N, C-alpha and C. Protein backbone atom coordinates (compact mmCIF):
# COMPACT_ATOMS: atom_id res chain seq x y z
N UNK A 1 -11.90 -1.71 4.53
CA UNK A 1 -12.69 -0.52 4.30
C UNK A 1 -11.79 0.54 3.71
N UNK A 2 -12.21 1.15 2.63
CA UNK A 2 -11.40 2.18 2.00
C UNK A 2 -11.42 3.45 2.85
N UNK A 3 -10.43 4.31 2.69
CA UNK A 3 -10.35 5.52 3.52
C UNK A 3 -11.56 6.44 3.39
N UNK A 4 -12.23 6.42 2.23
CA UNK A 4 -13.37 7.30 2.02
C UNK A 4 -14.69 6.67 2.46
N UNK A 5 -14.68 5.37 2.77
CA UNK A 5 -15.91 4.70 3.19
C UNK A 5 -16.31 5.14 4.59
N UNK A 6 -17.59 5.27 4.78
CA UNK A 6 -18.11 5.58 6.11
C UNK A 6 -19.10 4.50 6.48
N UNK A 7 -19.15 4.21 7.73
CA UNK A 7 -20.12 3.22 8.21
C UNK A 7 -21.46 3.94 8.37
N UNK A 8 -22.39 3.59 7.53
CA UNK A 8 -23.70 4.25 7.57
C UNK A 8 -24.83 3.29 7.92
N UNK A 9 -24.55 1.99 7.86
CA UNK A 9 -25.59 1.00 8.11
C UNK A 9 -25.67 0.68 9.60
N UNK A 10 -26.87 0.46 10.08
CA UNK A 10 -27.12 0.15 11.48
C UNK A 10 -27.76 -1.22 11.58
N UNK A 11 -27.27 -2.03 12.49
CA UNK A 11 -27.84 -3.36 12.73
C UNK A 11 -28.31 -3.38 14.18
N UNK A 12 -29.56 -3.74 14.38
CA UNK A 12 -30.10 -3.83 15.74
C UNK A 12 -30.27 -5.31 16.09
N UNK A 13 -29.89 -5.64 17.32
CA UNK A 13 -30.09 -7.01 17.80
C UNK A 13 -30.71 -6.94 19.19
N UNK A 14 -31.38 -8.00 19.54
CA UNK A 14 -31.94 -8.09 20.88
C UNK A 14 -31.09 -9.04 21.71
N UNK A 15 -30.82 -8.63 22.95
CA UNK A 15 -30.00 -9.41 23.86
C UNK A 15 -30.68 -9.49 25.22
N UNK A 16 -30.33 -10.50 25.95
CA UNK A 16 -30.74 -10.51 27.36
C UNK A 16 -29.79 -9.58 28.10
N UNK A 17 -30.12 -9.22 29.31
CA UNK A 17 -29.24 -8.37 30.12
C UNK A 17 -27.90 -9.04 30.33
N UNK A 18 -27.94 -10.35 30.55
CA UNK A 18 -26.71 -11.10 30.77
C UNK A 18 -25.82 -11.11 29.53
N UNK A 19 -26.43 -11.29 28.36
CA UNK A 19 -25.66 -11.27 27.11
C UNK A 19 -25.01 -9.91 26.88
N UNK A 20 -25.76 -8.87 27.15
CA UNK A 20 -25.22 -7.52 26.96
C UNK A 20 -24.03 -7.27 27.88
N UNK A 21 -24.16 -7.67 29.13
CA UNK A 21 -23.06 -7.50 30.08
C UNK A 21 -21.84 -8.30 29.63
N UNK A 22 -22.06 -9.52 29.18
CA UNK A 22 -20.96 -10.37 28.73
C UNK A 22 -20.24 -9.75 27.53
N UNK A 23 -21.00 -9.23 26.57
CA UNK A 23 -20.39 -8.59 25.40
C UNK A 23 -19.63 -7.34 25.82
N UNK A 24 -20.20 -6.55 26.74
CA UNK A 24 -19.51 -5.36 27.23
C UNK A 24 -18.18 -5.74 27.90
N UNK A 25 -18.20 -6.78 28.70
CA UNK A 25 -16.98 -7.22 29.38
C UNK A 25 -15.94 -7.71 28.40
N UNK A 26 -16.36 -8.48 27.42
CA UNK A 26 -15.41 -9.00 26.43
C UNK A 26 -14.82 -7.88 25.59
N UNK A 27 -15.65 -6.92 25.21
CA UNK A 27 -15.15 -5.77 24.45
C UNK A 27 -14.13 -5.00 25.28
N UNK A 28 -14.45 -4.76 26.54
CA UNK A 28 -13.54 -4.03 27.42
C UNK A 28 -12.23 -4.79 27.63
N UNK A 29 -12.31 -6.12 27.71
CA UNK A 29 -11.09 -6.91 27.91
C UNK A 29 -10.15 -6.81 26.72
N UNK A 30 -10.68 -6.45 25.55
CA UNK A 30 -9.85 -6.26 24.35
C UNK A 30 -9.60 -4.78 24.10
N UNK A 31 -10.05 -3.95 25.02
CA UNK A 31 -9.88 -2.50 24.92
C UNK A 31 -10.54 -1.96 23.65
N UNK A 32 -11.73 -2.49 23.34
CA UNK A 32 -12.48 -2.08 22.16
C UNK A 32 -13.86 -1.59 22.57
N UNK A 33 -14.44 -0.77 21.73
CA UNK A 33 -15.84 -0.42 21.92
C UNK A 33 -16.68 -1.61 21.47
N UNK A 34 -17.91 -1.66 21.94
CA UNK A 34 -18.77 -2.80 21.62
C UNK A 34 -18.92 -2.97 20.11
N UNK A 35 -19.14 -1.89 19.38
CA UNK A 35 -19.34 -2.00 17.94
C UNK A 35 -18.10 -2.58 17.25
N UNK A 36 -16.92 -2.13 17.65
CA UNK A 36 -15.69 -2.64 17.04
C UNK A 36 -15.50 -4.12 17.39
N UNK A 37 -15.78 -4.47 18.64
CA UNK A 37 -15.65 -5.86 19.07
C UNK A 37 -16.59 -6.76 18.26
N UNK A 38 -17.85 -6.35 18.13
CA UNK A 38 -18.81 -7.16 17.39
C UNK A 38 -18.45 -7.25 15.90
N UNK A 39 -17.91 -6.17 15.32
CA UNK A 39 -17.46 -6.24 13.93
C UNK A 39 -16.35 -7.26 13.79
N UNK A 40 -15.37 -7.22 14.69
CA UNK A 40 -14.27 -8.18 14.63
C UNK A 40 -14.81 -9.61 14.74
N UNK A 41 -15.71 -9.83 15.66
CA UNK A 41 -16.25 -11.18 15.86
C UNK A 41 -17.12 -11.61 14.70
N UNK A 42 -17.99 -10.73 14.25
CA UNK A 42 -18.93 -11.07 13.19
C UNK A 42 -18.28 -11.25 11.83
N UNK A 43 -17.16 -10.56 11.60
CA UNK A 43 -16.48 -10.66 10.32
C UNK A 43 -15.30 -11.63 10.37
N UNK A 44 -15.21 -12.39 11.45
CA UNK A 44 -14.18 -13.41 11.61
C UNK A 44 -12.77 -12.83 11.55
N UNK A 45 -12.59 -11.66 12.09
CA UNK A 45 -11.28 -11.02 12.13
C UNK A 45 -10.62 -11.35 13.46
N UNK A 46 -9.31 -11.26 13.46
CA UNK A 46 -8.57 -11.45 14.70
C UNK A 46 -8.92 -10.31 15.66
N UNK A 47 -9.36 -10.65 16.85
CA UNK A 47 -9.66 -9.65 17.86
C UNK A 47 -8.39 -9.33 18.62
N UNK A 48 -7.96 -8.08 18.61
CA UNK A 48 -6.71 -7.74 19.29
C UNK A 48 -6.76 -8.10 20.76
N UNK A 49 -5.66 -8.61 21.24
CA UNK A 49 -5.56 -8.97 22.65
C UNK A 49 -5.01 -7.78 23.42
N UNK A 50 -5.63 -7.47 24.53
CA UNK A 50 -5.18 -6.36 25.36
C UNK A 50 -3.94 -6.81 26.13
N UNK A 51 -2.89 -5.99 26.07
CA UNK A 51 -1.68 -6.32 26.81
C UNK A 51 -1.33 -5.17 27.73
N UNK A 52 -0.65 -5.50 28.80
CA UNK A 52 -0.29 -4.48 29.79
C UNK A 52 0.85 -3.63 29.27
N UNK A 53 1.05 -2.50 29.91
CA UNK A 53 2.15 -1.60 29.55
C UNK A 53 3.49 -2.31 29.74
N UNK A 54 3.61 -3.08 30.82
CA UNK A 54 4.86 -3.81 31.08
C UNK A 54 5.11 -4.83 29.98
N UNK A 55 4.07 -5.54 29.56
CA UNK A 55 4.23 -6.53 28.50
C UNK A 55 4.64 -5.84 27.19
N UNK A 56 4.06 -4.69 26.90
CA UNK A 56 4.41 -3.97 25.69
C UNK A 56 5.87 -3.52 25.73
N UNK A 57 6.31 -2.98 26.85
CA UNK A 57 7.70 -2.57 26.98
C UNK A 57 8.65 -3.76 26.87
N UNK A 58 8.26 -4.88 27.45
CA UNK A 58 9.07 -6.10 27.36
C UNK A 58 9.15 -6.57 25.91
N UNK A 59 8.02 -6.54 25.21
CA UNK A 59 7.97 -6.93 23.80
C UNK A 59 8.94 -6.07 22.98
N UNK A 60 8.89 -4.75 23.20
CA UNK A 60 9.76 -3.84 22.46
C UNK A 60 11.23 -4.08 22.78
N UNK A 61 11.54 -4.30 24.05
CA UNK A 61 12.92 -4.53 24.45
C UNK A 61 13.45 -5.84 23.86
N UNK A 62 12.62 -6.85 23.82
CA UNK A 62 13.03 -8.11 23.20
C UNK A 62 13.31 -7.92 21.71
N UNK A 63 12.57 -7.05 21.08
CA UNK A 63 12.83 -6.74 19.67
C UNK A 63 14.20 -6.11 19.49
N UNK A 64 14.55 -5.20 20.40
CA UNK A 64 15.87 -4.57 20.33
C UNK A 64 16.98 -5.60 20.58
N UNK A 65 16.76 -6.49 21.52
CA UNK A 65 17.75 -7.54 21.80
C UNK A 65 17.92 -8.44 20.57
N UNK A 66 16.81 -8.75 19.92
CA UNK A 66 16.88 -9.57 18.70
C UNK A 66 17.72 -8.92 17.62
N UNK A 67 17.58 -7.61 17.47
CA UNK A 67 18.39 -6.90 16.47
C UNK A 67 19.86 -6.95 16.83
N UNK A 68 20.18 -6.82 18.10
CA UNK A 68 21.58 -6.93 18.54
C UNK A 68 22.13 -8.33 18.26
N UNK A 69 21.29 -9.34 18.47
CA UNK A 69 21.72 -10.72 18.18
C UNK A 69 22.03 -10.90 16.69
N UNK A 70 21.25 -10.23 15.84
CA UNK A 70 21.54 -10.29 14.40
C UNK A 70 22.94 -9.74 14.12
N UNK A 71 23.25 -8.65 14.78
CA UNK A 71 24.58 -8.04 14.59
C UNK A 71 25.68 -8.98 15.10
N UNK A 72 25.44 -9.60 16.25
CA UNK A 72 26.43 -10.52 16.80
C UNK A 72 26.60 -11.77 15.94
N UNK A 73 25.51 -12.22 15.33
CA UNK A 73 25.57 -13.44 14.52
C UNK A 73 26.51 -13.27 13.33
N UNK A 74 26.59 -12.07 12.81
CA UNK A 74 27.47 -11.85 11.66
C UNK A 74 28.93 -11.74 12.09
N UNK A 75 29.18 -11.50 13.38
CA UNK A 75 30.54 -11.28 13.86
C UNK A 75 31.07 -12.41 14.75
N UNK A 76 30.38 -13.53 14.79
CA UNK A 76 30.79 -14.59 15.72
C UNK A 76 30.98 -15.92 15.01
N UNK A 77 31.64 -16.81 15.72
CA UNK A 77 31.84 -18.18 15.20
C UNK A 77 30.73 -19.12 15.68
N UNK A 78 29.76 -18.62 16.42
CA UNK A 78 28.67 -19.45 16.97
C UNK A 78 27.30 -18.98 16.47
N UNK A 79 27.08 -18.93 15.16
CA UNK A 79 25.79 -18.43 14.66
C UNK A 79 24.60 -19.31 15.04
N UNK A 80 24.84 -20.62 15.23
CA UNK A 80 23.73 -21.51 15.59
C UNK A 80 23.17 -21.18 16.97
N UNK A 81 24.04 -20.90 17.91
CA UNK A 81 23.60 -20.54 19.26
C UNK A 81 22.81 -19.23 19.24
N UNK A 82 23.28 -18.27 18.49
CA UNK A 82 22.57 -17.00 18.39
C UNK A 82 21.22 -17.18 17.69
N UNK A 83 21.17 -18.06 16.71
CA UNK A 83 19.89 -18.32 16.04
C UNK A 83 18.89 -18.94 17.01
N UNK A 84 19.36 -19.82 17.87
CA UNK A 84 18.49 -20.42 18.88
C UNK A 84 17.96 -19.33 19.84
N UNK A 85 18.81 -18.41 20.23
CA UNK A 85 18.38 -17.31 21.10
C UNK A 85 17.35 -16.43 20.39
N UNK A 86 17.57 -16.13 19.11
CA UNK A 86 16.61 -15.33 18.36
C UNK A 86 15.25 -16.02 18.30
N UNK A 87 15.25 -17.32 18.07
CA UNK A 87 13.98 -18.05 18.02
C UNK A 87 13.27 -18.04 19.37
N UNK A 88 14.03 -18.15 20.44
CA UNK A 88 13.45 -18.08 21.78
C UNK A 88 12.82 -16.71 22.03
N UNK A 89 13.51 -15.66 21.62
CA UNK A 89 12.97 -14.30 21.78
C UNK A 89 11.68 -14.14 20.98
N UNK A 90 11.66 -14.66 19.75
CA UNK A 90 10.43 -14.59 18.94
C UNK A 90 9.28 -15.29 19.63
N UNK A 91 9.56 -16.45 20.23
CA UNK A 91 8.52 -17.21 20.91
C UNK A 91 8.00 -16.44 22.12
N UNK A 92 8.88 -15.83 22.89
CA UNK A 92 8.45 -15.06 24.06
C UNK A 92 7.62 -13.87 23.62
N UNK A 93 8.03 -13.18 22.56
CA UNK A 93 7.26 -12.03 22.06
C UNK A 93 5.86 -12.47 21.63
N UNK A 94 5.78 -13.61 20.98
CA UNK A 94 4.49 -14.13 20.55
C UNK A 94 3.60 -14.44 21.75
N UNK A 95 4.18 -15.04 22.78
CA UNK A 95 3.40 -15.38 23.97
C UNK A 95 2.96 -14.14 24.73
N UNK A 96 3.77 -13.09 24.71
CA UNK A 96 3.40 -11.85 25.41
C UNK A 96 2.17 -11.21 24.76
N UNK A 97 2.17 -11.15 23.44
CA UNK A 97 1.11 -10.42 22.76
C UNK A 97 0.01 -11.29 22.20
N UNK A 98 0.29 -12.55 21.97
CA UNK A 98 -0.70 -13.40 21.33
C UNK A 98 -0.78 -13.14 19.84
N UNK A 99 0.13 -12.33 19.32
CA UNK A 99 0.16 -12.02 17.89
C UNK A 99 1.59 -11.89 17.44
N UNK A 100 1.79 -11.99 16.17
CA UNK A 100 3.13 -11.87 15.63
C UNK A 100 3.21 -10.59 14.81
N UNK A 101 3.79 -9.56 15.34
CA UNK A 101 3.86 -8.26 14.66
C UNK A 101 4.93 -8.27 13.61
């Protein structure tokens, strides 16, 4: 969507009470409003995964550790070992968020 575009179209759907509750719960689990959640689902976009504050802080700290490993890799005789550690950190970050930033 371009910066000047506005959402002006309205789509109405009929749901059972159970369906509405389920959609509300799923939207909340992704920390999205219902309309944003349904847009993501209907347009086949990746729905962001909700992560805890601790997981976010861990993700960020692992990123900093990865940068330090890059620095060490250039100054050491064991670059293969450091590369293995970097790959492990990338895998843990991916598992924490469910996405690759």
